[in-house]
Coordinates of C-alpha atoms in Angstrom, one line a residue:
M1 CA 21.2 11.4 36.0
S2 CA 20.3 13.3 32.7
V3 CA 17.2 14.0 31.6
R4 CA 16.4 15.4 28.4
L5 CA 12.5 16.8 28.3
L6 CA 10.7 17.0 25.1
V7 CA 7.5 18.4 24.5
M8 CA 5.6 16.9 21.0
D9 CA 2.8 19.0 19.7
G10 CA 0.7 18.2 17.5
G11 CA -1.2 21.7 16.6
S12 CA -2.8 22.4 19.9
T13 CA -4.1 25.7 20.4
D14 CA -3.6 26.0 24.1
G15 CA -0.4 27.6 23.8
T16 CA 1.6 24.7 24.6
P17 CA 4.8 26.1 22.7
D18 CA 4.7 29.5 24.3
I19 CA 4.6 27.7 27.9
V20 CA 7.7 25.4 26.8
R21 CA 9.6 28.4 25.4
R22 CA 9.3 30.0 28.6
L23 CA 10.3 27.8 30.9
S24 CA 13.0 26.8 28.4
N25 CA 14.0 30.9 29.0
Q26 CA 13.4 30.1 32.6
G27 CA 16.3 27.4 32.6
V28 CA 14.3 24.4 32.7
P29 CA 15.8 21.8 30.3
V30 CA 13.0 21.2 28.0
R31 CA 12.2 22.1 23.8
C32 CA 8.9 21.6 22.0
E33 CA 9.0 19.8 18.3
H34 CA 6.0 19.9 16.1
N35 CA 4.1 16.3 15.4
P36 CA 3.3 16.6 11.8
K37 CA 1.2 13.4 12.0
R38 CA -0.8 14.7 15.2
L39 CA -0.8 10.9 16.6
Q40 CA 1.0 10.0 19.8
S41 CA 2.5 7.0 18.2
A42 CA 4.0 9.3 15.7
A43 CA 5.1 11.7 18.4
V44 CA 7.2 9.2 20.5
N45 CA 8.6 7.6 17.3
L46 CA 9.8 11.4 16.0
A47 CA 11.2 12.2 19.6
V48 CA 13.3 8.6 19.8
R49 CA 14.5 9.2 16.1
Q50 CA 15.7 13.0 16.5
W51 CA 16.4 13.1 20.3
G52 CA 16.9 9.5 21.8
Q53 CA 20.0 8.2 19.7
D54 CA 21.9 8.4 23.1
A55 CA 19.3 7.6 25.5
D56 CA 18.9 4.2 27.6
V57 CA 15.5 4.9 28.8
L58 CA 12.4 6.3 26.9
V59 CA 9.5 7.9 29.5
R60 CA 6.0 8.7 28.2
C61 CA 3.8 11.3 29.4
D62 CA 0.6 12.0 27.8
A63 CA -1.7 14.6 28.5
H64 CA -5.3 14.8 30.2
A65 CA -3.4 13.4 33.1
E66 CA -1.6 14.6 36.3
Y67 CA 2.2 12.6 37.7
P68 CA 3.6 12.2 40.8
R69 CA 6.6 13.6 42.2
G70 CA 9.6 12.0 41.1
F71 CA 8.3 10.3 38.4
V72 CA 11.0 9.7 36.2
R73 CA 13.4 8.4 39.4
L74 CA 10.2 6.0 40.0
L75 CA 10.6 4.7 36.9
I76 CA 14.2 4.2 36.2
D77 CA 13.8 2.4 40.1
T78 CA 11.6 -0.1 39.3
L79 CA 13.5 -1.2 35.9
D80 CA 16.6 -1.4 37.8
R81 CA 15.0 -3.3 40.6
T82 CA 12.6 -5.6 38.8
G83 CA 15.0 -6.5 35.8
A84 CA 11.8 -5.0 33.0
D85 CA 12.6 -3.8 30.0
S86 CA 9.4 -1.5 29.9
V87 CA 7.3 -0.5 33.4
V88 CA 3.5 0.4 33.2
V89 CA 1.3 2.0 35.6
P90 CA -2.2 2.5 36.8
M91 CA -4.4 5.6 35.9
D92 CA -6.8 6.8 38.5
S93 CA -9.5 8.3 37.4
E94 CA -11.0 11.9 38.5
G95 CA -13.3 14.2 37.0
Q96 CA -14.3 18.0 37.2
S97 CA -17.9 18.0 35.5
C98 CA -20.4 15.8 36.9
F99 CA -20.5 13.5 34.1
Q100 CA -16.3 13.7 33.9
K101 CA -16.6 12.6 37.5
A102 CA -19.5 9.7 36.8
V103 CA -16.8 8.5 33.7
A104 CA -14.0 8.3 35.8
W105 CA -15.9 6.5 38.8
V106 CA -17.2 3.5 36.7
S107 CA -13.8 3.6 34.9
D108 CA -12.3 2.5 37.7
T109 CA -14.9 -0.5 38.4
R110 CA -15.4 -4.0 37.1
V111 CA -18.4 -2.2 35.1
G112 CA -16.4 0.2 33.5
S113 CA -12.9 -1.7 32.9
G114 CA -13.6 -5.1 33.7
G115 CA -11.3 -5.8 36.1
S116 CA -8.3 -4.4 34.0
A117 CA -4.8 -4.5 36.4
H118 CA -3.9 -0.7 35.6
R119 CA -7.6 0.6 35.7
G120 CA -7.0 1.5 39.5
G121 CA -5.3 -2.1 40.1
R122 CA -3.1 -2.4 43.5
R123 CA -1.0 -5.5 42.9
S124 CA 2.2 -5.4 41.4
G125 CA 3.8 -7.6 38.8
F126 CA 4.7 -8.8 35.5
V127 CA 1.7 -8.6 33.0
D128 CA 0.9 -8.7 29.1
H129 CA -0.2 -4.3 29.2
G130 CA -0.5 -1.7 31.0
H131 CA -0.5 2.3 30.6
H132 CA 2.8 3.0 29.0
A133 CA 5.3 4.8 31.2
A134 CA 9.0 4.0 30.8
F135 CA 10.8 1.5 28.3
R136 CA 14.3 0.5 28.0
M137 CA 15.2 2.3 24.9
A138 CA 17.2 -1.3 23.5
S139 CA 13.8 -2.7 23.9
Y140 CA 11.8 -0.2 22.4
R141 CA 14.2 0.0 19.5
R142 CA 14.1 -3.9 19.0
A143 CA 10.6 -4.1 18.9
G144 CA 10.3 -1.4 15.9
G145 CA 8.7 1.5 18.2
Y146 CA 4.7 2.0 17.8
D147 CA 3.2 1.5 14.4
E148 CA 2.4 4.8 13.7
T149 CA -0.7 3.5 11.3
F150 CA -2.9 2.9 14.5
T151 CA -4.4 6.2 16.2
H152 CA -5.7 4.1 18.9
N153 CA -4.7 1.1 21.0
E154 CA -1.0 1.6 19.4
D155 CA 0.4 1.1 23.0
A156 CA -1.4 -3.0 23.6
E157 CA 0.0 -3.7 19.7
L158 CA 3.4 -2.7 20.3
D159 CA 3.0 -4.7 23.8
C160 CA 2.5 -7.8 22.1
R161 CA 5.7 -7.4 19.5
Q162 CA 7.7 -6.8 22.8
R163 CA 6.4 -10.1 24.9
A164 CA 7.1 -11.6 21.7
M165 CA 10.8 -10.4 20.8
G166 CA 11.5 -11.5 24.6
S167 CA 10.7 -8.3 26.4
R168 CA 8.9 -8.5 30.2
I169 CA 6.8 -5.7 31.2
Y170 CA 6.3 -5.1 34.6
L171 CA 3.5 -2.9 36.4
D172 CA 4.2 -1.1 39.5
A173 CA 1.1 -0.5 41.2
D174 CA 2.8 2.5 43.8
I175 CA 3.2 4.6 40.6
R176 CA 0.1 6.1 40.0
L177 CA -0.8 8.7 37.7
L178 CA -4.2 10.9 37.7
Y179 CA -6.1 10.5 34.6
R180 CA -9.0 12.7 33.4
P181 CA -11.6 11.0 31.0
R182 CA -13.5 12.5 28.7
D183 CA -16.5 15.4 29.9
T184 CA -19.3 14.8 27.3
V185 CA -21.0 11.9 26.1
N186 CA -20.1 12.4 22.2
R187 CA -16.1 12.3 23.2
L188 CA -16.7 9.9 25.2
W189 CA -18.4 7.7 22.4
R190 CA -15.8 8.7 19.7
Q191 CA -12.9 7.9 22.4
Y192 CA -14.4 4.6 22.9
F193 CA -15.6 3.5 19.3
N194 CA -11.6 3.8 18.0
Y195 CA -10.4 2.4 21.1
G196 CA -12.5 -1.2 19.8
R197 CA -11.6 -0.1 16.6
G198 CA -8.2 -0.6 16.9
R199 CA -8.1 -3.8 19.3
S200 CA -10.1 -5.2 16.5
R201 CA -6.6 -4.6 14.4
T202 CA -4.6 -5.7 17.3
V203 CA -6.1 -8.9 17.6
R204 CA -6.3 -10.0 13.9
R205 CA -2.5 -9.2 14.0
H206 CA -1.6 -10.6 17.3
P207 CA -4.2 -13.5 17.2
G208 CA -4.4 -14.8 21.0
S209 CA -3.8 -11.4 22.6
M210 CA -7.7 -10.8 23.2
R211 CA -8.8 -11.1 26.7
L212 CA -12.2 -12.9 27.6
R213 CA -13.0 -9.8 29.4
Q214 CA -12.5 -7.8 26.5
L215 CA -14.6 -10.4 24.2
A216 CA -17.6 -10.3 26.5
V217 CA -18.3 -7.0 25.2
P218 CA -18.9 -7.0 21.8
L219 CA -20.6 -10.3 22.1
H220 CA -23.2 -8.9 24.7
I221 CA -24.0 -5.9 22.9
G222 CA -24.4 -8.0 19.5
L223 CA -26.6 -10.2 21.8
C224 CA -28.4 -7.4 23.1
L225 CA -29.2 -6.0 19.7
L226 CA -30.3 -9.5 18.1
C227 CA -32.8 -9.9 21.3
M228 CA -34.1 -6.6 20.5
A229 CA -34.7 -7.6 17.2
L230 CA -36.0 -11.0 17.8
S231 CA -38.3 -9.7 20.5
V232 CA -41.2 -9.2 18.1
W233 CA -41.7 -12.1 18.1
L234 CA -40.3 -13.7 21.0
P235 CA -40.9 -11.4 23.7
W236 CA -39.3 -12.9 26.3
L237 CA -35.9 -12.3 24.5
I238 CA -36.3 -8.7 26.0
L239 CA -35.4 -10.0 29.1
W240 CA -31.7 -10.2 28.4
P241 CA -31.2 -6.3 27.7
A242 CA -33.4 -5.4 30.3
T243 CA -31.0 -6.9 32.8
Y244 CA -28.1 -5.4 31.5
L245 CA -29.8 -1.9 31.9
A246 CA -30.8 -2.9 35.2
A247 CA -27.4 -3.3 36.2
L248 CA -26.6 -0.4 34.9
A249 CA -29.1 1.5 37.0
A250 CA -27.6 -0.8 40.2
A251 CA -24.3 0.7 39.2
S252 CA -25.6 4.2 38.7
V253 CA -27.2 4.1 42.4
Q254 CA -24.0 2.4 44.3
L255 CA -21.5 4.9 42.6
A256 CA -24.0 7.8 43.9
I257 CA -24.0 6.1 47.6
R258 CA -20.1 5.5 47.5
H259 CA -19.0 9.0 46.6
R260 CA -22.0 10.6 48.4
S261 CA -22.9 12.7 45.0
A262 CA -26.1 12.3 42.7
C263 CA -23.4 12.7 39.8
G264 CA -22.9 9.2 40.1
L265 CA -26.3 8.3 38.7
A266 CA -24.9 8.9 35.2
G267 CA -22.1 5.9 36.0
G268 CA -24.5 3.6 34.2
L269 CA -25.1 5.6 31.3
A270 CA -21.2 6.3 30.7
A271 CA -20.8 2.5 30.8
G272 CA -23.5 1.6 28.2
V273 CA -21.9 4.5 26.3
M274 CA -18.3 2.7 26.6
H275 CA -19.1 -1.0 26.3
T276 CA -21.4 0.0 23.4
A277 CA -18.8 2.2 21.3
W278 CA -16.2 0.1 22.4
A279 CA -18.1 -3.3 20.7
L280 CA -19.7 -1.5 17.7
G281 CA -16.4 0.2 16.9
F282 CA -15.0 -3.8 17.3
L283 CA -17.4 -5.1 15.2
G284 CA -16.7 -2.4 12.4
G285 CA -13.6 -2.8 12.0
L286 CA -13.2 -6.8 11.7
V287 CA -15.4 -5.9 9.0
S288 CA -14.0 -2.9 7.5
V289 CA -10.1 -3.2 8.1
R290 CA -8.2 -6.0 6.7
E291 CA -4.8 -6.3 8.9
P292 CA -2.3 -9.2 8.4
R293 CA -0.9 -11.7 10.8
W294 CA 2.5 -10.3 12.2
S295 CA 5.4 -12.4 12.9
V296 CA 9.2 -11.5 14.2
P297 CA 10.8 -9.8 11.3
V298 CA 14.4 -10.9 10.7
H299 CA 16.4 -7.7 11.3
A300 CA 14.0 -6.6 14.6
G301 CA 14.3 -3.2 15.2
S302 CA 15.9 -2.3 12.2
E303 CA 13.0 0.7 11.2
L304 CA 11.8 2.6 14.2
G305 CA 8.0 3.0 13.6
A306 CA 7.8 1.4 10.4
K307 CA 4.8 -0.6 9.7
T308 CA 5.1 -4.2 11.3
G309 CA 2.3 -5.9 9.2
S310 CA 4.1 -9.1 7.2

């Protein structure tokens, strides 16, 4: 098996190009390429265009994560064993600072992720979406690659196109990576606001892709805001947001007990930030961003990474 390693750098300031150069000089088959668009979607497409002409499999590895030994081999074995066109994997979150630990712990619970299969899930099988790990290059090209107009949720949007074109996506729960979430409230808010905004585009481009657990979040936050506004005249309406806050507090206590750490008490705050930011991003995106419905193009995959709206 021949493996080609590419690091797509969008202008990092942590010495990444120097590290790659040093590894290359030591005989490691890796090279660093500049990603002028500074987006994950553009980085992967650029790698495919420049270096993937004769490749059979594309493996995507993101920053802020640790990967298991033999990651590439395990993914290829799963592709061959299942006949899938794409393999996705679960993320087990972990943190270093107190708040980051709280974010990690709550992210892998139903309170934080709504039971998403690739957030700490333990069951393998064919799914609609998951954390991207490997693609059959033919499937990736046929779907047109990532849409580079997406800064967030580009993975879920691509999965919608892959499935529409007959590709199958397999979640292998035995191949797990460690993910480090954002470590401040401001960074977490920005991340989830952008997640929600990206999902608003995906759901309009691909009607029917929205899941009930996702729809529940903006509906709930919208109802909380409405209840608080109307509670001036109908005080009993404050019970809805009060119950929500009580549930977050209970989740915090449960996390603190389970992990035997006071850091768990910040779990409710983290979950509240994730819910509210995602919902506001989603609702704001519905109002402010136009998005046409997508349909399978006549010449599918002819322009890798091109804008796919129709």
